[in-house]
Amino acid sequence: MRLFKLTLSTIFRRKSWAICALLVLAFPFFLPSLSSSAENPALLKPALAQAAWAMTWLCTIFWGFFVAARLGELNSRSGVGEYFLTTGVSATRQLLEIWAAVLVFVAPLGLGAALVCIIGASPALPDERSMWLATNLQYALLFVLVVAPLIAIAIAIASRFGSITGFICSAGLAVYGLYGVGYMKLLISTEGSPLLTWLWSSSPHYHFADPTERLRYKLGAIDWSDFPLLVAYFVGIFLIHTALSRLIFRAKATA
């Protein structure tokens, strides 16, 4: 696990993770005061919950995926990957160790957003509070299932085509899955194109892992009979994307 420790130490020493932690844990308490929720106390808690998850997704997309892409490129082009190959660390294990190190810093962002919502925005009624707790924990798990394969994609593509390409591909896929598929559905309802319908159905529907609407309107937790099916859906995407990442990843640059 030497590459894992090296990558973990590299991310930790750059300290940019601390800015993301601050944005997720502290900024949501300040952000609602800049909106209309300051004039209506009833909107304060929903606004705080929305801000917490919005900051989590923004930090993950613009920091987490960039860090993953940057490390993937450095591993292949700096000679570190080639060195570890000579010591018996396979390319598969190198991808796994870099991925695990990045995930150590990204996964807690989802848990941090859940804790902000639970501590700062829980409803007063006991039944609603327990449902609020379950909802946030469900989405913290879905968050990890969504971002984990995207981190692998960022590392793999960057190792072959550069960090900018790796970042754009992973971030673009995340934004498309969170927001783009919704606009495509509206387009399908007006155009009725079979090609667009097929594209929409085969797209990754990451918006299922975004709790913003559910928390804002207190829709409650995902039904526990449906939750395993949703987990299985994202696990399937996880397996497909990680397999593609391994095919793309290279541990050393070609001459």
PDB file of C-alpha atoms in Angstrom:
ATOM      1  CA  MET A   1       0.000   0.000   0.000  1.00  0.00           C
ATOM      2  CA  ARG A   2       2.946   2.330  -0.505  1.00  0.00           C
ATOM      3  CA  LEU A   3       1.310   4.135  -3.424  1.00  0.00           C
ATOM      4  CA  PHE A   4      -1.861   4.561  -1.367  1.00  0.00           C
ATOM      5  CA  LYS A   5       0.117   6.161   1.475  1.00  0.00           C
ATOM      6  CA  LEU A   6       2.088   8.343  -0.945  1.00  0.00           C
ATOM      7  CA  THR A   7      -1.096   9.574  -2.635  1.00  0.00           C
ATOM      8  CA  LEU A   8      -2.832  10.104   0.695  1.00  0.00           C
ATOM      9  CA  SER A   9       0.110  12.142   1.979  1.00  0.00           C
ATOM     10  CA  THR A  10       0.251  14.200  -1.229  1.00  0.00           C
ATOM     11  CA  ILE A  11      -3.423  15.189  -0.997  1.00  0.00           C
ATOM     12  CA  PHE A  12      -3.172  15.920   2.723  1.00  0.00           C
ATOM     13  CA  ARG A  13      -0.128  18.167   2.439  1.00  0.00           C
ATOM     14  CA  ARG A  14      -1.668  20.330  -0.278  1.00  0.00           C
ATOM     15  CA  LYS A  15      -4.413  21.353   2.215  1.00  0.00           C
ATOM     16  CA  SER A  16      -7.009  22.091  -0.463  1.00  0.00           C
ATOM     17  CA  TRP A  17      -9.236  19.460   1.169  1.00  0.00           C
ATOM     18  CA  ALA A  18      -9.575  21.800   4.173  1.00  0.00           C
ATOM     19  CA  ILE A  19     -11.250  24.442   1.988  1.00  0.00           C
ATOM     20  CA  CYS A  20     -13.789  21.861   0.794  1.00  0.00           C
ATOM     21  CA  ALA A  21     -14.428  20.736   4.362  1.00  0.00           C
ATOM     22  CA  LEU A  22     -15.038  24.348   5.369  1.00  0.00           C
ATOM     23  CA  LEU A  23     -17.413  24.915   2.447  1.00  0.00           C
ATOM     24  CA  VAL A  24     -19.456  21.827   3.308  1.00  0.00           C
ATOM     25  CA  LEU A  25     -19.475  22.113   7.110  1.00  0.00           C
ATOM     26  CA  ALA A  26     -19.589  25.891   7.690  1.00  0.00           C
ATOM     27  CA  PHE A  27     -20.654  27.714   4.538  1.00  0.00           C
ATOM     28  CA  PRO A  28     -24.226  26.296   4.508  1.00  0.00           C
ATOM     29  CA  PHE A  29     -24.925  28.066   7.822  1.00  0.00           C
ATOM     30  CA  PHE A  30     -23.897  31.384   6.279  1.00  0.00           C
ATOM     31  CA  LEU A  31     -25.316  31.036   2.774  1.00  0.00           C
ATOM     32  CA  PRO A  32     -29.056  31.066   3.693  1.00  0.00           C
ATOM     33  CA  SER A  33     -28.641  34.499   5.296  1.00  0.00           C
ATOM     34  CA  LEU A  34     -27.920  35.881   1.821  1.00  0.00           C
ATOM     35  CA  SER A  35     -31.218  34.608   0.418  1.00  0.00           C
ATOM     36  CA  SER A  36     -34.901  35.255   1.100  1.00  0.00           C
ATOM     37  CA  SER A  37     -34.861  32.606   3.826  1.00  0.00           C
ATOM     38  CA  ALA A  38     -33.508  35.253   6.212  1.00  0.00           C
ATOM     39  CA  GLU A  39     -36.867  37.030   5.911  1.00  0.00           C
ATOM     40  CA  ASN A  40     -38.880  33.847   6.431  1.00  0.00           C
ATOM     41  CA  PRO A  41     -37.601  31.607   9.285  1.00  0.00           C
ATOM     42  CA  ALA A  42     -39.657  28.669   7.958  1.00  0.00           C
ATOM     43  CA  LEU A  43     -37.388  28.555   4.892  1.00  0.00           C
ATOM     44  CA  LEU A  44     -34.133  28.587   6.860  1.00  0.00           C
ATOM     45  CA  LYS A  45     -33.771  24.847   7.472  1.00  0.00           C
ATOM     46  CA  PRO A  46     -34.677  23.769   3.915  1.00  0.00           C
ATOM     47  CA  ALA A  47     -32.257  26.382   2.584  1.00  0.00           C
ATOM     48  CA  LEU A  48     -29.500  25.099   4.873  1.00  0.00           C
ATOM     49  CA  ALA A  49     -30.053  21.519   3.724  1.00  0.00           C
ATOM     50  CA  GLN A  50     -30.039  22.569   0.079  1.00  0.00           C
ATOM     51  CA  ALA A  51     -26.849  24.594   0.561  1.00  0.00           C
ATOM     52  CA  ALA A  52     -25.079  21.707   2.314  1.00  0.00           C
ATOM     53  CA  TRP A  53     -25.674  19.242  -0.497  1.00  0.00           C
ATOM     54  CA  ALA A  54     -25.045  21.832  -3.200  1.00  0.00           C
ATOM     55  CA  MET A  55     -21.627  22.591  -1.694  1.00  0.00           C
ATOM     56  CA  THR A  56     -20.902  18.873  -1.458  1.00  0.00           C
ATOM     57  CA  TRP A  57     -21.593  18.256  -5.138  1.00  0.00           C
ATOM     58  CA  LEU A  58     -19.711  21.392  -6.219  1.00  0.00           C
ATOM     59  CA  CYS A  59     -16.635  20.497  -4.161  1.00  0.00           C
ATOM     60  CA  THR A  60     -16.703  16.933  -5.438  1.00  0.00           C
ATOM     61  CA  ILE A  61     -17.010  17.932  -9.091  1.00  0.00           C
ATOM     62  CA  PHE A  62     -14.563  20.854  -9.136  1.00  0.00           C
ATOM     63  CA  TRP A  63     -12.054  19.638  -6.547  1.00  0.00           C
ATOM     64  CA  GLY A  64     -12.405  15.884  -6.116  1.00  0.00           C
ATOM     65  CA  PHE A  65     -12.421  14.998  -9.805  1.00  0.00           C
ATOM     66  CA  PHE A  66      -9.652  17.481 -10.569  1.00  0.00           C
ATOM     67  CA  VAL A  67      -7.425  16.016  -7.846  1.00  0.00           C
ATOM     68  CA  ALA A  68      -8.130  12.504  -9.112  1.00  0.00           C
ATOM     69  CA  ALA A  69      -7.292  13.492 -12.675  1.00  0.00           C
ATOM     70  CA  ARG A  70      -4.137  15.309 -11.629  1.00  0.00           C
ATOM     71  CA  LEU A  71      -2.876  12.306  -9.649  1.00  0.00           C
ATOM     72  CA  GLY A  72      -3.668   9.935 -12.502  1.00  0.00           C
ATOM     73  CA  GLU A  73      -1.598  12.023 -14.895  1.00  0.00           C
ATOM     74  CA  LEU A  74       1.297  12.417 -12.458  1.00  0.00           C
ATOM     75  CA  ASN A  75       1.423   8.694 -11.787  1.00  0.00           C
ATOM     76  CA  SER A  76       1.906   7.820 -15.448  1.00  0.00           C
ATOM     77  CA  ARG A  77       4.002  10.767 -16.659  1.00  0.00           C
ATOM     78  CA  SER A  78       6.311  11.335 -13.698  1.00  0.00           C
ATOM     79  CA  GLY A  79       7.674   7.814 -13.675  1.00  0.00           C
ATOM     80  CA  VAL A  80       6.073   6.869 -10.345  1.00  0.00           C
ATOM     81  CA  GLY A  81       3.817   4.304 -11.986  1.00  0.00           C
ATOM     82  CA  GLU A  82       6.714   2.768 -13.900  1.00  0.00           C
ATOM     83  CA  TYR A  83       8.739   2.549 -10.684  1.00  0.00           C
ATOM     84  CA  PHE A  84       5.975   0.715  -8.868  1.00  0.00           C
ATOM     85  CA  LEU A  85       5.616  -1.674 -11.826  1.00  0.00           C
ATOM     86  CA  THR A  86       9.262  -2.658 -11.351  1.00  0.00           C
ATOM     87  CA  THR A  87       8.569  -3.376  -7.663  1.00  0.00           C
ATOM     88  CA  GLY A  88       5.720  -5.734  -8.535  1.00  0.00           C
ATOM     89  CA  VAL A  89       2.746  -3.391  -8.090  1.00  0.00           C
ATOM     90  CA  SER A  90       0.462  -4.052 -11.052  1.00  0.00           C
ATOM     91  CA  ALA A  91      -1.409  -1.367 -12.963  1.00  0.00           C
ATOM     92  CA  THR A  92      -4.694  -2.626 -11.515  1.00  0.00           C
ATOM     93  CA  ARG A  93      -3.401  -2.245  -7.985  1.00  0.00           C
ATOM     94  CA  GLN A  94      -2.000   1.203  -8.757  1.00  0.00           C
ATOM     95  CA  LEU A  95      -5.401   2.357 -10.000  1.00  0.00           C
ATOM     96  CA  LEU A  96      -7.034   0.868  -6.909  1.00  0.00           C
ATOM     97  CA  GLU A  97      -4.621   2.541  -4.488  1.00  0.00           C
ATOM     98  CA  ILE A  98      -4.864   5.991  -6.097  1.00  0.00           C
ATOM     99  CA  TRP A  99      -8.656   5.641  -6.229  1.00  0.00           C
ATOM    100  CA  ALA A 100      -8.867   4.621  -2.565  1.00  0.00           C
ATOM    101  CA  ALA A 101      -6.690   7.540  -1.446  1.00  0.00           C
ATOM    102  CA  VAL A 102      -8.832  10.097  -3.281  1.00  0.00           C
ATOM    103  CA  LEU A 103     -12.029   8.477  -1.991  1.00  0.00           C
ATOM    104  CA  VAL A 104     -10.767   8.845   1.593  1.00  0.00           C
ATOM    105  CA  PHE A 105     -11.062  12.627   1.154  1.00  0.00           C
ATOM    106  CA  VAL A 106     -14.142  12.779  -1.088  1.00  0.00           C
ATOM    107  CA  ALA A 107     -16.473  10.296   0.632  1.00  0.00           C
ATOM    108  CA  PRO A 108     -16.572  12.252   3.937  1.00  0.00           C
ATOM    109  CA  LEU A 109     -18.017  15.241   2.063  1.00  0.00           C
ATOM    110  CA  GLY A 110     -21.307  13.374   1.675  1.00  0.00           C
ATOM    111  CA  LEU A 111     -21.268  12.366   5.331  1.00  0.00           C
ATOM    112  CA  GLY A 112     -20.471  15.979   6.258  1.00  0.00           C
ATOM    113  CA  ALA A 113     -23.484  17.249   4.317  1.00  0.00           C
ATOM    114  CA  ALA A 114     -25.670  14.672   6.038  1.00  0.00           C
ATOM    115  CA  LEU A 115     -24.381  15.744   9.460  1.00  0.00           C
ATOM    116  CA  VAL A 116     -25.004  19.423   8.689  1.00  0.00           C
ATOM    117  CA  CYS A 117     -28.583  18.595   7.707  1.00  0.00           C
ATOM    118  CA  ILE A 118     -29.128  16.390  10.764  1.00  0.00           C
ATOM    119  CA  ILE A 119     -27.590  18.812  13.266  1.00  0.00           C
ATOM    120  CA  GLY A 120     -28.687  22.127  11.783  1.00  0.00           C
ATOM    121  CA  ALA A 121     -31.916  21.390   9.929  1.00  0.00           C
ATOM    122  CA  SER A 122     -33.704  18.496  11.633  1.00  0.00           C
ATOM    123  CA  PRO A 123     -37.487  18.941  12.057  1.00  0.00           C
ATOM    124  CA  ALA A 124     -38.873  19.456  15.543  1.00  0.00           C
ATOM    125  CA  LEU A 125     -41.351  16.558  15.508  1.00  0.00           C
ATOM    126  CA  PRO A 126     -39.783  13.205  16.538  1.00  0.00           C
ATOM    127  CA  ASP A 127     -41.322  11.232  13.646  1.00  0.00           C
ATOM    128  CA  GLU A 128     -40.146  13.756  11.085  1.00  0.00           C
ATOM    129  CA  ARG A 129     -36.720  13.894  12.736  1.00  0.00           C
ATOM    130  CA  SER A 130     -36.211  10.130  12.433  1.00  0.00           C
ATOM    131  CA  MET A 131     -37.319  10.255   8.791  1.00  0.00           C
ATOM    132  CA  TRP A 132     -34.932  13.167   8.177  1.00  0.00           C
ATOM    133  CA  LEU A 133     -32.069  11.148   9.684  1.00  0.00           C
ATOM    134  CA  ALA A 134     -32.844   8.133   7.495  1.00  0.00           C
ATOM    135  CA  THR A 135     -33.114  10.287   4.361  1.00  0.00           C
ATOM    136  CA  ASN A 136     -29.723  11.921   4.838  1.00  0.00           C
ATOM    137  CA  LEU A 137     -27.971   8.649   5.623  1.00  0.00           C
ATOM    138  CA  GLN A 138     -29.512   7.052   2.529  1.00  0.00           C
ATOM    139  CA  TYR A 139     -28.242   9.824   0.315  1.00  0.00           C
ATOM    140  CA  ALA A 140     -24.807   9.818   1.936  1.00  0.00           C
ATOM    141  CA  LEU A 141     -24.490   6.188   0.801  1.00  0.00           C
ATOM    142  CA  LEU A 142     -25.818   6.952  -2.689  1.00  0.00           C
ATOM    143  CA  PHE A 143     -23.351   9.849  -2.944  1.00  0.00           C
ATOM    144  CA  VAL A 144     -20.419   7.500  -2.402  1.00  0.00           C
ATOM    145  CA  LEU A 145     -21.775   4.986  -4.924  1.00  0.00           C
ATOM    146  CA  VAL A 146     -22.057   7.744  -7.542  1.00  0.00           C
ATOM    147  CA  VAL A 147     -18.727   9.522  -7.053  1.00  0.00           C
ATOM    148  CA  ALA A 148     -16.545   6.432  -6.540  1.00  0.00           C
ATOM    149  CA  PRO A 149     -16.603   5.223 -10.185  1.00  0.00           C
ATOM    150  CA  LEU A 150     -16.339   8.802 -11.468  1.00  0.00           C
ATOM    151  CA  ILE A 151     -13.114   9.189  -9.502  1.00  0.00           C
ATOM    152  CA  ALA A 152     -11.786   6.032 -11.173  1.00  0.00           C
ATOM    153  CA  ILE A 153     -12.779   7.411 -14.590  1.00  0.00           C
ATOM    154  CA  ALA A 154     -10.974  10.697 -13.892  1.00  0.00           C
ATOM    155  CA  ILE A 155      -7.794   8.852 -12.863  1.00  0.00           C
ATOM    156  CA  ALA A 156      -7.855   6.453 -15.804  1.00  0.00           C
ATOM    157  CA  ILE A 157      -8.566   8.968 -18.563  1.00  0.00           C
ATOM    158  CA  ALA A 158      -6.003  11.407 -17.156  1.00  0.00           C
ATOM    159  CA  SER A 159      -3.325   8.716 -17.067  1.00  0.00           C
ATOM    160  CA  ARG A 160      -3.707   8.290 -20.835  1.00  0.00           C
ATOM    161  CA  PHE A 161      -4.908  11.658 -22.167  1.00  0.00           C
ATOM    162  CA  GLY A 162      -3.936  14.211 -19.501  1.00  0.00           C
ATOM    163  CA  SER A 163      -5.509  15.732 -16.406  1.00  0.00           C
ATOM    164  CA  ILE A 164      -7.657  18.301 -18.218  1.00  0.00           C
ATOM    165  CA  THR A 165      -9.320  15.599 -20.317  1.00  0.00           C
ATOM    166  CA  GLY A 166      -9.812  13.368 -17.284  1.00  0.00           C
ATOM    167  CA  PHE A 167     -11.367  16.171 -15.287  1.00  0.00           C
ATOM    168  CA  ILE A 168     -13.675  17.335 -18.098  1.00  0.00           C
ATOM    169  CA  CYS A 169     -14.909  13.806 -18.820  1.00  0.00           C
ATOM    170  CA  SER A 170     -15.686  12.916 -15.204  1.00  0.00           C
ATOM    171  CA  ALA A 171     -17.141  16.329 -14.327  1.00  0.00           C
ATOM    172  CA  GLY A 172     -19.156  16.450 -17.550  1.00  0.00           C
ATOM    173  CA  LEU A 173     -20.580  12.977 -16.932  1.00  0.00           C
ATOM    174  CA  ALA A 174     -21.532  13.965 -13.381  1.00  0.00           C
ATOM    175  CA  VAL A 175     -23.248  17.202 -14.452  1.00  0.00           C
ATOM    176  CA  TYR A 176     -25.051  15.408 -17.265  1.00  0.00           C
ATOM    177  CA  GLY A 177     -26.288  12.671 -14.919  1.00  0.00           C
ATOM    178  CA  LEU A 178     -27.379  15.177 -12.273  1.00  0.00           C
ATOM    179  CA  TYR A 179     -29.026  17.796 -14.473  1.00  0.00           C
ATOM    180  CA  GLY A 180     -28.681  17.048 -18.185  1.00  0.00           C
ATOM    181  CA  VAL A 181     -30.926  13.983 -18.231  1.00  0.00           C
ATOM    182  CA  GLY A 182     -33.760  16.089 -16.828  1.00  0.00           C
ATOM    183  CA  TYR A 183     -33.532  18.534 -19.722  1.00  0.00           C
ATOM    184  CA  MET A 184     -33.309  15.627 -22.157  1.00  0.00           C
ATOM    185  CA  LYS A 185     -36.541  14.197 -20.755  1.00  0.00           C
ATOM    186  CA  LEU A 186     -38.263  17.512 -21.410  1.00  0.00           C
ATOM    187  CA  LEU A 187     -36.893  17.461 -24.946  1.00  0.00           C
ATOM    188  CA  ILE A 188     -38.180  13.923 -25.475  1.00  0.00           C
ATOM    189  CA  SER A 189     -41.665  14.955 -24.335  1.00  0.00           C
ATOM    190  CA  THR A 190     -41.767  17.561 -27.107  1.00  0.00           C
ATOM    191  CA  GLU A 191     -39.762  15.835 -29.855  1.00  0.00           C
ATOM    192  CA  GLY A 192     -40.548  12.184 -29.224  1.00  0.00           C
ATOM    193  CA  SER A 193     -37.313  11.050 -30.892  1.00  0.00           C
ATOM    194  CA  PRO A 194     -36.564   7.303 -30.477  1.00  0.00           C
ATOM    195  CA  LEU A 195     -32.839   8.056 -30.513  1.00  0.00           C
ATOM    196  CA  LEU A 196     -33.165  10.557 -27.675  1.00  0.00           C
ATOM    197  CA  THR A 197     -35.388   8.128 -25.773  1.00  0.00           C
ATOM    198  CA  TRP A 198     -32.743   5.403 -26.070  1.00  0.00           C
ATOM    199  CA  LEU A 199     -30.006   7.835 -25.055  1.00  0.00           C
ATOM    200  CA  TRP A 200     -32.006   8.971 -22.034  1.00  0.00           C
ATOM    201  CA  SER A 201     -32.760   5.436 -20.872  1.00  0.00           C
ATOM    202  CA  SER A 202     -29.106   4.386 -21.203  1.00  0.00           C
ATOM    203  CA  SER A 203     -27.783   7.487 -19.431  1.00  0.00           C
ATOM    204  CA  PRO A 204     -26.571   7.402 -15.803  1.00  0.00           C
ATOM    205  CA  HIS A 205     -29.375   8.934 -13.745  1.00  0.00           C
ATOM    206  CA  TYR A 206     -27.281  10.451 -10.991  1.00  0.00           C
ATOM    207  CA  HIS A 207     -30.126  12.800 -10.070  1.00  0.00           C
ATOM    208  CA  PHE A 208     -31.575   9.887  -8.081  1.00  0.00           C
ATOM    209  CA  ALA A 209     -28.680  10.434  -5.665  1.00  0.00           C
ATOM    210  CA  ASP A 210     -29.342  14.167  -5.231  1.00  0.00           C
ATOM    211  CA  PRO A 211     -31.584  14.720  -2.162  1.00  0.00           C
ATOM    212  CA  THR A 212     -32.199  18.433  -2.749  1.00  0.00           C
ATOM    213  CA  GLU A 213     -35.857  18.210  -3.773  1.00  0.00           C
ATOM    214  CA  ARG A 214     -36.683  15.515  -1.222  1.00  0.00           C
ATOM    215  CA  LEU A 215     -35.179  17.493   1.647  1.00  0.00           C
ATOM    216  CA  ARG A 216     -36.574  20.834   0.530  1.00  0.00           C
ATOM    217  CA  TYR A 217     -40.164  19.584   0.487  1.00  0.00           C
ATOM    218  CA  LYS A 218     -39.774  17.028   3.310  1.00  0.00           C
ATOM    219  CA  LEU A 219     -40.802  14.115   1.110  1.00  0.00           C
ATOM    220  CA  GLY A 220     -39.310  11.652   3.547  1.00  0.00           C
ATOM    221  CA  ALA A 221     -36.835   8.846   3.090  1.00  0.00           C
ATOM    222  CA  ILE A 222     -36.789   6.524   0.102  1.00  0.00           C
ATOM    223  CA  ASP A 223     -39.034   3.554   0.821  1.00  0.00           C
ATOM    224  CA  TRP A 224     -36.873   0.760   2.228  1.00  0.00           C
ATOM    225  CA  SER A 225     -38.452  -1.699  -0.203  1.00  0.00           C
ATOM    226  CA  ASP A 226     -37.249   0.458  -3.129  1.00  0.00           C
ATOM    227  CA  PHE A 227     -33.880   1.507  -1.707  1.00  0.00           C
ATOM    228  CA  PRO A 228     -32.046  -1.801  -2.438  1.00  0.00           C
ATOM    229  CA  LEU A 229     -33.120  -1.546  -6.089  1.00  0.00           C
ATOM    230  CA  LEU A 230     -31.678   1.976  -6.299  1.00  0.00           C
ATOM    231  CA  VAL A 231     -28.456   0.781  -4.657  1.00  0.00           C
ATOM    232  CA  ALA A 232     -28.256  -2.097  -7.141  1.00  0.00           C
ATOM    233  CA  TYR A 233     -28.685   0.367 -10.029  1.00  0.00           C
ATOM    234  CA  PHE A 234     -25.736   2.471  -8.899  1.00  0.00           C
ATOM    235  CA  VAL A 235     -23.665  -0.624  -8.100  1.00  0.00           C
ATOM    236  CA  GLY A 236     -24.228  -1.748 -11.691  1.00  0.00           C
ATOM    237  CA  ILE A 237     -22.983   1.619 -12.982  1.00  0.00           C
ATOM    238  CA  PHE A 238     -20.073   1.324 -10.545  1.00  0.00           C
ATOM    239  CA  LEU A 239     -19.024  -2.047 -11.988  1.00  0.00           C
ATOM    240  CA  ILE A 240     -19.304  -0.887 -15.604  1.00  0.00           C
ATOM    241  CA  HIS A 241     -17.366   2.324 -15.049  1.00  0.00           C
ATOM    242  CA  THR A 242     -14.627   0.683 -13.004  1.00  0.00           C
ATOM    243  CA  ALA A 243     -14.159  -1.981 -15.698  1.00  0.00           C
ATOM    244  CA  LEU A 244     -13.842   0.754 -18.341  1.00  0.00           C
ATOM    245  CA  SER A 245     -11.434   2.637 -16.094  1.00  0.00           C
ATOM    246  CA  ARG A 246      -9.156  -0.376 -15.830  1.00  0.00           C
ATOM    247  CA  LEU A 247      -9.138  -0.794 -19.619  1.00  0.00           C
ATOM    248  CA  ILE A 248      -8.188   2.869 -20.100  1.00  0.00           C
ATOM    249  CA  PHE A 249      -5.708   3.244 -17.224  1.00  0.00           C
ATOM    250  CA  ARG A 250      -1.996   2.999 -17.858  1.00  0.00           C
ATOM    251  CA  ALA A 251       0.742   3.106 -15.275  1.00  0.00           C
ATOM    252  CA  LYS A 252       3.431   4.566 -17.496  1.00  0.00           C
ATOM    253  CA  ALA A 253       3.519   6.927 -20.429  1.00  0.00           C
ATOM    254  CA  THR A 254       4.334   5.498 -23.822  1.00  0.00           C
ATOM    255  CA  ALA A 255       7.366   6.823 -25.672  1.00  0.00           C
TER     256      ALA A 255
END
